[in-house]
mmCIF file of C-alpha atoms in Angstrom:
data_model
loop_
_atom_site.group_PDB
_atom_site.id
_atom_site.type_symbol
_atom_site.label_atom_id
_atom_site.label_comp_id
_atom_site.label_asym_id
_atom_site.label_seq_id
_atom_site.Cartn_x
_atom_site.Cartn_y
_atom_site.Cartn_z
ATOM 1 C CA MET A 951 -66.960 5.573 -26.505
ATOM 2 C CA TRP A 952 -66.437 5.590 -22.811
ATOM 3 C CA VAL A 953 -68.427 4.457 -19.809
ATOM 4 C CA TYR A 954 -68.252 6.542 -16.519
ATOM 5 C CA GLU A 955 -67.837 4.748 -13.231
ATOM 6 C CA LYS A 956 -68.919 6.956 -10.333
ATOM 7 C CA ARG A 957 -65.767 6.358 -8.112
ATOM 8 C CA LEU A 958 -62.142 7.337 -8.030
ATOM 9 C CA GLU A 959 -59.511 4.779 -8.953
ATOM 10 C CA TYR A 960 -57.759 5.658 -5.577
ATOM 11 C CA PRO A 961 -59.541 7.128 -2.636
ATOM 12 C CA VAL A 962 -58.921 10.952 -1.805
ATOM 13 C CA LYS A 963 -60.077 12.231 1.512
ATOM 14 C CA ILE A 964 -58.312 15.446 2.471
ATOM 15 C CA THR A 965 -59.535 16.899 5.821
ATOM 16 C CA LYS A 966 -57.317 19.991 5.878
ATOM 17 C CA THR A 967 -57.356 22.710 3.103
ATOM 18 C CA CYS A 968 -54.208 23.972 1.823
ATOM 19 C CA ALA A 969 -54.149 26.410 -1.079
ATOM 20 C CA LYS A 970 -50.351 26.383 -1.335
ATOM 21 C CA THR A 971 -50.282 22.657 -1.754
ATOM 22 C CA ALA A 972 -53.125 22.816 -4.421
ATOM 23 C CA LYS A 973 -50.982 25.337 -6.383
ATOM 24 C CA LEU A 974 -48.269 22.639 -6.640
ATOM 25 C CA ILE A 975 -50.435 19.557 -7.213
ATOM 26 C CA ILE A 976 -52.415 21.336 -10.098
ATOM 27 C CA SER A 977 -49.401 20.916 -12.208
ATOM 28 C CA GLN A 978 -50.239 17.173 -12.607
ATOM 29 C CA TYR A 979 -53.646 18.355 -13.981
ATOM 30 C CA GLY A 980 -52.620 20.851 -16.680
ATOM 31 C CA GLY A 981 -48.864 21.074 -16.441
ATOM 32 C CA PRO A 982 -46.324 19.869 -19.105
ATOM 33 C CA ASP A 983 -46.060 16.354 -17.633
ATOM 34 C CA GLY A 984 -49.640 16.216 -16.121
ATOM 35 C CA GLU A 985 -52.313 13.578 -16.476
ATOM 36 C CA LEU A 986 -54.311 15.534 -19.038
ATOM 37 C CA SER A 987 -51.330 15.767 -21.188
ATOM 38 C CA ALA A 988 -50.572 11.987 -20.743
ATOM 39 C CA SER A 989 -54.087 11.064 -21.550
ATOM 40 C CA MET A 990 -54.341 13.214 -24.684
ATOM 41 C CA ARG A 991 -50.939 11.960 -25.918
ATOM 42 C CA TYR A 992 -51.910 8.342 -25.812
ATOM 43 C CA LEU A 993 -55.427 8.688 -26.952
ATOM 44 C CA SER A 994 -54.091 10.630 -29.937
ATOM 45 C CA GLN A 995 -51.298 8.423 -30.856
ATOM 46 C CA ARG A 996 -53.455 5.110 -30.894
ATOM 47 C CA TYR A 997 -55.368 5.520 -34.192
ATOM 48 C CA THR A 998 -52.344 5.167 -36.565
ATOM 49 C CA MET A 999 -50.384 2.493 -34.434
ATOM 50 C CA PRO A 1000 -49.805 -0.355 -36.944
ATOM 51 C CA ASP A 1001 -49.936 -3.049 -34.162
ATOM 52 C CA LYS A 1002 -53.425 -3.483 -32.925
ATOM 53 C CA ARG A 1003 -52.236 -4.736 -29.570
ATOM 54 C CA ILE A 1004 -50.354 -1.446 -29.024
ATOM 55 C CA GLY A 1005 -53.411 0.538 -30.072
ATOM 56 C CA GLY A 1006 -55.268 -1.319 -27.409
ATOM 57 C CA LEU A 1007 -52.617 -0.641 -24.846
ATOM 58 C CA LEU A 1008 -52.711 3.194 -25.624
ATOM 59 C CA THR A 1009 -56.429 3.149 -25.208
ATOM 60 C CA ASP A 1010 -56.226 1.514 -21.836
ATOM 61 C CA ILE A 1011 -53.341 3.538 -20.456
ATOM 62 C CA GLY A 1012 -54.965 6.564 -21.996
ATOM 63 C CA THR A 1013 -58.209 5.891 -20.170
ATOM 64 C CA GLU A 1014 -56.245 5.283 -16.902
ATOM 65 C CA GLU A 1015 -54.831 8.568 -17.201
ATOM 66 C CA LEU A 1016 -58.201 10.202 -17.452
ATOM 67 C CA ALA A 1017 -58.900 8.563 -13.987
ATOM 68 C CA HIS A 1018 -55.673 9.871 -12.701
ATOM 69 C CA MET A 1019 -56.646 13.414 -13.871
ATOM 70 C CA GLU A 1020 -59.809 12.939 -11.758
ATOM 71 C CA ILE A 1021 -57.782 12.002 -8.664
ATOM 72 C CA ILE A 1022 -55.685 15.120 -9.111
ATOM 73 C CA CYS A 1023 -58.754 17.246 -9.487
ATOM 74 C CA ALA A 1024 -60.329 15.703 -6.477
ATOM 75 C CA MET A 1025 -57.169 16.589 -4.492
ATOM 76 C CA VAL A 1026 -57.141 20.172 -5.695
ATOM 77 C CA TYR A 1027 -60.851 20.620 -5.154
ATOM 78 C CA GLN A 1028 -60.759 19.179 -1.501
ATOM 79 C CA LEU A 1029 -57.623 21.406 -0.760
ATOM 80 C CA THR A 1030 -59.365 24.466 -1.761
ATOM 81 C CA LYS A 1031 -62.973 23.798 -0.698
ATOM 82 C CA ASN A 1032 -64.642 26.594 1.223
ATOM 83 C CA LEU A 1033 -61.414 28.624 1.411
ATOM 84 C CA PRO A 1034 -61.817 32.008 3.176
ATOM 85 C CA ILE A 1035 -60.346 34.884 1.160
ATOM 86 C CA GLU A 1036 -57.761 35.742 3.816
ATOM 87 C CA GLU A 1037 -56.275 32.188 3.253
ATOM 88 C CA ILE A 1038 -56.494 32.591 -0.495
ATOM 89 C CA LYS A 1039 -54.379 35.699 -0.299
ATOM 90 C CA SER A 1040 -51.857 34.535 2.323
ATOM 91 C CA ALA A 1041 -51.237 31.389 0.361
ATOM 92 C CA GLY A 1042 -50.634 33.155 -2.808
ATOM 93 C CA PHE A 1043 -53.692 31.425 -4.481
ATOM 94 C CA ASP A 1044 -55.157 34.935 -5.256
ATOM 95 C CA THR A 1045 -53.603 34.899 -8.634
ATOM 96 C CA TYR A 1046 -55.437 31.770 -9.609
ATOM 97 C CA TYR A 1047 -58.557 32.810 -7.831
ATOM 98 C CA VAL A 1048 -58.995 36.118 -9.682
ATOM 99 C CA ASP A 1049 -59.589 34.134 -12.971
ATOM 100 C CA HIS A 1050 -61.121 30.908 -11.783
ATOM 101 C CA THR A 1051 -62.501 31.456 -8.202
ATOM 102 C CA THR A 1052 -62.001 27.866 -6.777
ATOM 103 C CA ALA A 1053 -62.998 26.116 -9.974
ATOM 104 C CA LEU A 1054 -60.663 23.615 -11.641
ATOM 105 C CA TRP A 1055 -58.641 24.877 -14.710
ATOM 106 C CA PRO A 1056 -55.813 22.895 -16.200
ATOM 107 C CA GLN A 1057 -52.471 24.929 -15.664
ATOM 108 C CA ALA A 1058 -48.919 24.216 -14.712
ATOM 109 C CA ALA A 1059 -47.853 25.195 -11.069
ATOM 110 C CA ALA A 1060 -46.170 28.401 -12.323
ATOM 111 C CA GLY A 1061 -49.460 29.466 -13.992
ATOM 112 C CA LEU A 1062 -48.840 28.366 -17.741
ATOM 113 C CA PRO A 1063 -52.100 27.229 -19.179
ATOM 114 C CA PHE A 1064 -52.476 23.565 -20.487
ATOM 115 C CA THR A 1065 -51.262 23.284 -23.926
ATOM 116 C CA ALA A 1066 -51.079 20.451 -26.640
ATOM 117 C CA ILE A 1067 -47.680 21.734 -27.441
ATOM 118 C CA GLU A 1068 -46.385 19.730 -24.389
ATOM 119 C CA PHE A 1069 -46.893 16.463 -26.050
ATOM 120 C CA GLN A 1070 -46.448 14.694 -29.367
ATOM 121 C CA SER A 1071 -48.309 12.278 -31.739
ATOM 122 C CA LYS A 1072 -45.658 11.856 -34.394
ATOM 123 C CA GLY A 1073 -47.104 9.000 -36.516
ATOM 124 C CA ASP A 1074 -44.007 6.905 -36.090
ATOM 125 C CA ALA A 1075 -44.305 3.882 -33.763
ATOM 126 C CA ILE A 1076 -40.710 3.915 -32.569
ATOM 127 C CA THR A 1077 -40.810 7.742 -31.997
ATOM 128 C CA ASP A 1078 -44.124 7.767 -30.211
ATOM 129 C CA LEU A 1079 -43.328 4.797 -27.899
ATOM 130 C CA THR A 1080 -39.948 6.355 -27.057
ATOM 131 C CA GLU A 1081 -41.767 9.665 -26.201
ATOM 132 C CA ASN A 1082 -44.117 7.704 -23.943
ATOM 133 C CA LEU A 1083 -41.198 6.152 -22.058
ATOM 134 C CA ALA A 1084 -39.809 9.498 -21.423
ATOM 135 C CA ALA A 1085 -43.290 10.988 -20.470
ATOM 136 C CA GLU A 1086 -43.776 8.404 -17.781
ATOM 137 C CA GLN A 1087 -40.351 9.191 -16.382
ATOM 138 C CA LYS A 1088 -41.019 12.961 -16.445
ATOM 139 C CA ALA A 1089 -44.321 12.505 -14.699
ATOM 140 C CA ARG A 1090 -42.576 10.213 -12.035
ATOM 141 C CA THR A 1091 -39.931 12.959 -11.412
ATOM 142 C CA VAL A 1092 -42.893 15.555 -10.843
ATOM 143 C CA TYR A 1093 -44.345 13.154 -8.331
ATOM 144 C CA ASP A 1094 -40.879 12.642 -6.540
ATOM 145 C CA ASN A 1095 -40.610 16.502 -6.415
ATOM 146 C CA LEU A 1096 -44.183 16.763 -4.920
ATOM 147 C CA LEU A 1097 -43.616 13.967 -2.391
ATOM 148 C CA ARG A 1098 -40.497 15.764 -1.284
ATOM 149 C CA ALA A 1099 -42.349 19.025 -0.761
ATOM 150 C CA ILE A 1100 -45.520 17.596 0.835
ATOM 151 C CA PRO A 1101 -45.351 15.719 4.257
ATOM 152 C CA ASP A 1102 -49.104 15.259 4.873
ATOM 153 C CA PRO A 1103 -49.920 11.520 4.632
ATOM 154 C CA GLU A 1104 -53.627 12.425 3.519
ATOM 155 C CA ILE A 1105 -52.070 13.989 0.367
ATOM 156 C CA ARG A 1106 -48.949 11.823 0.054
ATOM 157 C CA GLU A 1107 -50.798 8.460 -0.210
ATOM 158 C CA PRO A 1108 -52.596 9.267 -3.533
ATOM 159 C CA LEU A 1109 -49.537 10.785 -4.881
ATOM 160 C CA LYS A 1110 -47.479 7.631 -3.983
ATOM 161 C CA PHE A 1111 -50.101 5.689 -5.953
ATOM 162 C CA LEU A 1112 -49.810 7.922 -8.974
ATOM 163 C CA ARG A 1113 -46.073 7.763 -8.911
ATOM 164 C CA ALA A 1114 -46.178 3.955 -8.780
ATOM 165 C CA ARG A 1115 -48.475 3.782 -11.843
ATOM 166 C CA GLU A 1116 -45.802 5.847 -13.833
ATOM 167 C CA ILE A 1117 -43.329 2.995 -13.372
ATOM 168 C CA VAL A 1118 -45.812 0.282 -14.314
ATOM 169 C CA HIS A 1119 -46.792 2.228 -17.504
ATOM 170 C CA PHE A 1120 -43.186 2.689 -18.312
ATOM 171 C CA GLN A 1121 -42.786 -1.095 -18.312
ATOM 172 C CA ARG A 1122 -45.890 -1.622 -20.481
ATOM 173 C CA PHE A 1123 -44.681 1.020 -23.080
ATOM 174 C CA GLY A 1124 -41.054 -0.642 -23.066
ATOM 175 C CA GLU A 1125 -42.953 -4.083 -23.774
ATOM 176 C CA ALA A 1126 -44.956 -2.373 -26.554
ATOM 177 C CA LEU A 1127 -41.640 -0.995 -28.059
ATOM 178 C CA GLU A 1128 -40.196 -4.479 -27.965
ATOM 179 C CA MET A 1129 -43.339 -5.857 -29.845
ATOM 180 C CA THR A 1130 -42.940 -3.156 -32.446
ATOM 181 C CA LYS A 1131 -39.130 -4.054 -32.878
ATOM 182 C CA GLU A 1132 -40.098 -7.672 -33.661
ATOM 183 C CA THR A 1133 -41.979 -6.531 -36.697
ATOM 184 C CA LEU A 1134 -38.974 -4.613 -37.919
ATOM 185 C CA ASP A 1135 -35.489 -5.606 -39.193
ATOM 186 C CA SER A 1136 -33.131 -5.591 -36.307
ATOM 187 C CA LYS A 1137 -30.202 -4.671 -38.462
ATOM 188 C CA ASN A 1138 -31.879 -1.273 -39.189
ATOM 189 C CA TYR A 1139 -35.028 -0.306 -37.266
ATOM 190 C CA TYR A 1140 -35.048 3.012 -39.084
ATOM 191 C CA PHE A 1141 -35.284 1.849 -42.704
ATOM 192 C CA PHE A 1142 -38.843 2.951 -43.050
ATOM 193 C CA ASN A 1143 -41.695 4.356 -40.963
ATOM 194 C CA PRO A 1144 -43.974 1.436 -39.703
ATOM 195 C CA GLU A 1145 -46.953 3.817 -39.433
ATOM 196 C CA PHE A 1146 -46.515 5.246 -43.027
ATOM 197 C CA ASP A 1147 -44.587 2.958 -45.227
ATOM 198 C CA LYS A 1148 -46.828 0.008 -44.587
ATOM 199 C CA GLU A 1149 -45.842 -1.880 -47.724
ATOM 200 C CA PHE A 1150 -42.587 -2.756 -46.005
ATOM 201 C CA LEU A 1151 -44.183 -4.276 -42.977
ATOM 202 C CA ASN A 1152 -45.343 -7.571 -44.572
ATOM 203 C CA ARG A 1153 -41.994 -8.107 -46.430
ATOM 204 C CA LYS A 1154 -40.024 -9.197 -43.426
ATOM 205 C CA MET B 1133 -41.314 -12.902 -27.411
ATOM 206 C CA ASN B 1134 -37.729 -13.574 -28.197
ATOM 207 C CA ASN B 1135 -35.110 -11.365 -26.378
ATOM 208 C CA SER B 1136 -32.757 -11.219 -29.329
ATOM 209 C CA CYS B 1137 -33.671 -7.651 -30.189
ATOM 210 C CA GLN B 1138 -32.635 -6.312 -26.873
ATOM 211 C CA HIS B 1139 -28.957 -6.118 -27.553
ATOM 212 C CA ASN B 1140 -29.159 -3.982 -30.510
ATOM 213 C CA ILE B 1141 -27.553 -0.551 -30.311
ATOM 214 C CA ALA B 1142 -29.152 2.739 -31.207
ATOM 215 C CA ILE B 1143 -32.511 1.830 -29.730
ATOM 216 C CA ALA B 1144 -34.161 1.593 -26.239
ATOM 217 C CA SER B 1145 -34.680 -1.822 -24.808
ATOM 218 C CA VAL B 1146 -36.916 -2.876 -21.881
ATOM 219 C CA PRO B 1147 -36.953 -6.585 -20.867
ATOM 220 C CA LEU B 1148 -40.389 -8.243 -20.901
ATOM 221 C CA GLN B 1149 -41.791 -8.881 -17.464
ATOM 222 C CA HIS B 1150 -41.827 -12.527 -16.581
ATOM 223 C CA THR B 1151 -43.965 -13.565 -13.580
ATOM 224 C CA ASP B 1152 -45.261 -16.680 -11.988
ATOM 225 C CA PHE B 1153 -48.110 -14.919 -10.283
ATOM 226 C CA LYS B 1154 -47.045 -16.611 -6.993
ATOM 227 C CA ASN B 1155 -46.461 -13.449 -4.868
ATOM 228 C CA LEU B 1156 -49.102 -10.995 -6.199
ATOM 229 C CA TYR B 1157 -50.271 -8.390 -3.641
ATOM 230 C CA GLY B 1158 -53.796 -8.717 -2.342
ATOM 231 C CA GLY B 1159 -56.299 -5.862 -2.775
ATOM 232 C CA CYS B 1160 -55.284 -3.627 0.024
ATOM 233 C CA ASP B 1161 -51.544 -4.038 -0.695
ATOM 234 C CA ALA B 1162 -51.935 -3.628 -4.350
ATOM 235 C CA LEU B 1163 -53.825 -0.450 -4.126
ATOM 236 C CA SER B 1164 -51.477 1.211 -1.517
ATOM 237 C CA ASN B 1165 -48.364 0.102 -3.606
ATOM 238 C CA GLY B 1166 -49.882 1.016 -6.913
ATOM 239 C CA THR B 1167 -49.334 -2.408 -8.617
ATOM 240 C CA ILE B 1168 -50.207 -5.957 -8.007
ATOM 241 C CA PHE B 1169 -46.599 -7.139 -8.904
ATOM 242 C CA PRO B 1170 -44.092 -6.947 -6.135
ATOM 243 C CA GLU B 1171 -41.224 -6.824 -8.879
ATOM 244 C CA LEU B 1172 -42.675 -3.603 -10.150
ATOM 245 C CA ASN B 1173 -43.168 -1.878 -6.657
ATOM 246 C CA LYS B 1174 -40.195 0.547 -6.595
ATOM 247 C CA PRO B 1175 -40.804 3.345 -4.000
ATOM 248 C CA PHE B 1176 -39.098 6.619 -3.515
ATOM 249 C CA PHE B 1177 -36.701 6.902 -0.651
ATOM 250 C CA ILE B 1178 -38.399 10.128 0.777
ATOM 251 C CA THR B 1179 -41.605 8.162 1.650
ATOM 252 C CA GLU B 1180 -39.730 5.206 2.905
ATOM 253 C CA THR B 1181 -37.473 6.807 5.393
ATOM 254 C CA GLY B 1182 -37.484 9.724 7.876
ATOM 255 C CA PRO B 1183 -40.206 11.083 10.227
ATOM 256 C CA GLY B 1184 -43.924 10.632 9.586
ATOM 257 C CA ASN B 1185 -43.493 7.414 7.674
ATOM 258 C CA ASN B 1186 -44.341 5.246 10.555
ATOM 259 C CA THR B 1187 -47.634 7.074 10.901
ATOM 260 C CA LYS B 1188 -48.813 5.919 7.465
ATOM 261 C CA PRO B 1189 -52.642 6.185 7.602
ATOM 262 C CA SER B 1190 -54.894 3.356 6.490
ATOM 263 C CA LEU B 1191 -57.097 3.970 3.457
ATOM 264 C CA PRO B 1192 -60.073 6.067 4.600
ATOM 265 C CA GLY B 1193 -63.068 3.860 5.630
ATOM 266 C CA SER B 1194 -60.989 0.829 4.823
ATOM 267 C CA ALA B 1195 -63.670 -1.523 5.939
ATOM 268 C CA LYS B 1196 -66.206 -0.270 3.631
ATOM 269 C CA LEU B 1197 -67.581 -1.869 0.476
ATOM 270 C CA LEU B 1198 -66.611 0.927 -1.878
ATOM 271 C CA ILE B 1199 -62.958 0.635 -0.829
ATOM 272 C CA ARG B 1200 -63.097 -3.177 -1.520
ATOM 273 C CA ILE B 1201 -64.415 -2.283 -5.061
ATOM 274 C CA MET B 1202 -61.536 0.121 -5.553
ATOM 275 C CA GLU B 1203 -59.136 -2.677 -4.486
ATOM 276 C CA GLN B 1204 -60.834 -5.248 -6.647
ATOM 277 C CA GLY B 1205 -61.081 -2.819 -9.608
ATOM 278 C CA PHE B 1206 -57.452 -1.974 -9.287
ATOM 279 C CA ILE B 1207 -56.339 -5.546 -9.533
ATOM 280 C CA VAL B 1208 -58.416 -5.954 -12.741
ATOM 281 C CA GLN B 1209 -56.917 -2.675 -14.104
ATOM 282 C CA ASP B 1210 -53.394 -3.724 -13.500
ATOM 283 C CA LEU B 1211 -53.912 -7.188 -14.917
ATOM 284 C CA ASN B 1212 -55.618 -5.673 -17.891
ATOM 285 C CA LEU B 1213 -52.448 -3.677 -18.817
ATOM 286 C CA TYR B 1214 -50.364 -6.728 -18.178
ATOM 287 C CA LEU B 1215 -52.542 -8.784 -20.566
ATOM 288 C CA ASP B 1216 -52.306 -5.949 -23.222
ATOM 289 C CA THR B 1217 -48.591 -6.998 -23.658
ATOM 290 C CA HIS B 1218 -48.887 -10.591 -22.537
ATOM 291 C CA PRO B 1219 -52.128 -11.655 -24.476
ATOM 292 C CA ASP B 1220 -51.098 -15.368 -24.602
ATOM 293 C CA ASP B 1221 -50.500 -15.703 -20.901
ATOM 294 C CA LEU B 1222 -53.241 -18.145 -19.856
ATOM 295 C CA LYS B 1223 -52.620 -18.084 -16.176
ATOM 296 C CA ALA B 1224 -53.030 -14.270 -16.161
ATOM 297 C CA ILE B 1225 -56.277 -14.684 -18.347
ATOM 298 C CA GLN B 1226 -57.562 -17.116 -15.600
ATOM 299 C CA ILE B 1227 -56.697 -14.786 -12.622
ATOM 300 C CA TYR B 1228 -58.182 -11.848 -14.555
ATOM 301 C CA ALA B 1229 -61.523 -13.499 -15.232
ATOM 302 C CA GLU B 1230 -61.893 -14.590 -11.449
ATOM 303 C CA HIS B 1231 -61.290 -11.023 -10.253
ATOM 304 C CA LEU B 1232 -63.539 -9.632 -12.937
ATOM 305 C CA LYS B 1233 -66.364 -11.814 -11.699
ATOM 306 C CA HIS B 1234 -65.813 -10.901 -8.132
ATOM 307 C CA LEU B 1235 -65.619 -7.059 -9.024
ATOM 308 C CA LYS B 1236 -69.047 -7.509 -10.963
ATOM 309 C CA GLN B 1237 -70.522 -9.066 -7.835
ATOM 310 C CA LEU B 1238 -69.290 -6.224 -5.525
ATOM 311 C CA LYS B 1239 -70.626 -3.631 -7.674
ATOM 312 C CA GLN B 1240 -74.038 -5.236 -7.949
ATOM 313 C CA GLU B 1241 -73.997 -5.503 -4.062
ATOM 314 C CA PHE B 1242 -72.897 -1.859 -3.729
ATOM 315 C CA ALA B 1243 -75.803 -0.804 -6.269
ATOM 316 C CA ASP B 1244 -78.353 -2.641 -4.059
ATOM 317 C CA ARG B 1245 -77.182 -1.357 -0.770
ATOM 318 C CA GLN B 1246 -75.922 2.140 -1.696
ATOM 319 C CA TYR B 1247 -76.056 3.533 -5.197
ATOM 320 C CA PRO B 1248 -75.126 2.341 -8.751
ATOM 321 C CA LEU B 1249 -71.507 3.008 -9.869
ATOM 322 C CA THR B 1250 -72.236 2.407 -13.475
ATOM 323 C CA GLU B 1251 -75.469 2.446 -15.605
ATOM 324 C CA GLU B 1252 -74.982 -1.400 -16.071
ATOM 325 C CA CYS B 1253 -75.431 -1.683 -12.417
ATOM 326 C CA ILE B 1254 -78.861 -0.130 -12.516
ATOM 327 C CA ALA B 1255 -80.222 -2.846 -14.875
ATOM 328 C CA GLY B 1256 -79.425 -5.433 -12.233
ATOM 329 C CA MET B 1257 -80.941 -3.441 -9.190
ATOM 330 C CA ASN B 1258 -83.587 -5.123 -7.176
ATOM 331 C CA ASN B 1259 -85.179 -1.804 -6.098
ATOM 332 C CA THR B 1260 -84.809 1.704 -7.309
ATOM 333 C CA ASN B 1261 -87.692 3.100 -5.324
ATOM 334 C CA GLY B 1262 -89.136 4.400 -8.324
ATOM 335 C CA GLN B 1263 -86.343 7.039 -8.571
ATOM 336 C CA TYR B 1264 -83.714 7.758 -11.115
ATOM 337 C CA ALA B 1265 -80.940 5.862 -9.623
ATOM 338 C CA TRP B 1266 -77.991 7.435 -11.551
ATOM 339 C CA CYS B 1267 -78.440 10.685 -9.530
ATOM 340 C CA SER B 1268 -78.055 9.097 -6.140
ATOM 341 C CA GLY B 1269 -74.800 8.912 -4.168
ATOM 342 C CA PRO B 1270 -72.161 11.589 -3.513
ATOM 343 C CA ALA B 1271 -69.958 12.921 -6.297
ATOM 344 C CA PRO B 1272 -66.617 10.856 -6.498
ATOM 345 C CA TRP B 1273 -64.490 13.952 -5.736
ATOM 346 C CA GLU B 1274 -66.230 14.799 -2.493
ATOM 347 C CA GLY B 1275 -64.141 12.367 -0.557
ATOM 348 C CA VAL B 1276 -67.167 10.545 1.013
ATOM 349 C CA TYR B 1277 -66.254 6.963 2.206
ATOM 350 C CA GLU B 1278 -68.696 6.622 5.175
#
């Protein structure tokens, strides 16, 4: 189960609305490499992870991604709060507004709805941890792209924080992959699937 | 963990982080850099150079108790992930325990002075004025740091 803490992981206080920026940032809510996708990926993969320590890491990082989703949503919310219809139209936010008004709905910047097709839970520890390494890098690239496009310091600081977390998570998933490799035969890591062919695991 | 597997071909390798905990960032720097570990702080050139980067804002309401809780909570969070992959690191366990204790004190202080951040804080509150304390305080997404 989860316990809610009534605060953000990183403070968000945006004093100037900007629907155009909200349209970009929403991608890290419901886009292909967004925080919702990240959270669901790790929280789905953990159940069958053969190493209990890595199941724990996936739980902790998956939970932190939920907090990141909340930061992104807070940013989109503050960027679009009390927007007049003229600004909604001139910023091109009207195509979102017509379906969701100014509520939060997970979608990519180009309008694609959130989908589980964007992430994997493959049931093979090496495959899933390698996916997670790539996922953290993809999310970092999105934050790089956002930082290049957005100069406002009030928006940049939380984005910088979120970008930095991708690098830390990459390191932890890399260490988890090394932990997994230690339980396998280094001559052939691919002789069996450690999440399925468990009878091989104790033979080493 | 031995490093022998790091030189095998046809699989990804990431070296284990080794740290002596001597130069850990303090709360404010840790939160603004997104890690307590200086060796994991790898910023993007766009935010390090060019115009506007000297006008870096301080965190909103940086003197306030809630921000101190965020800083302390973040130190605990980053140490937690470190310990997930370094569960036998006694120094890290010790630092983690100290920060966790401090965090709990700050949260209780905040509950007494402002509002409870978790249900657990309600149990330790001196005075709830006969009201349901969980409803008090602004929603976290409203950006209220006064």
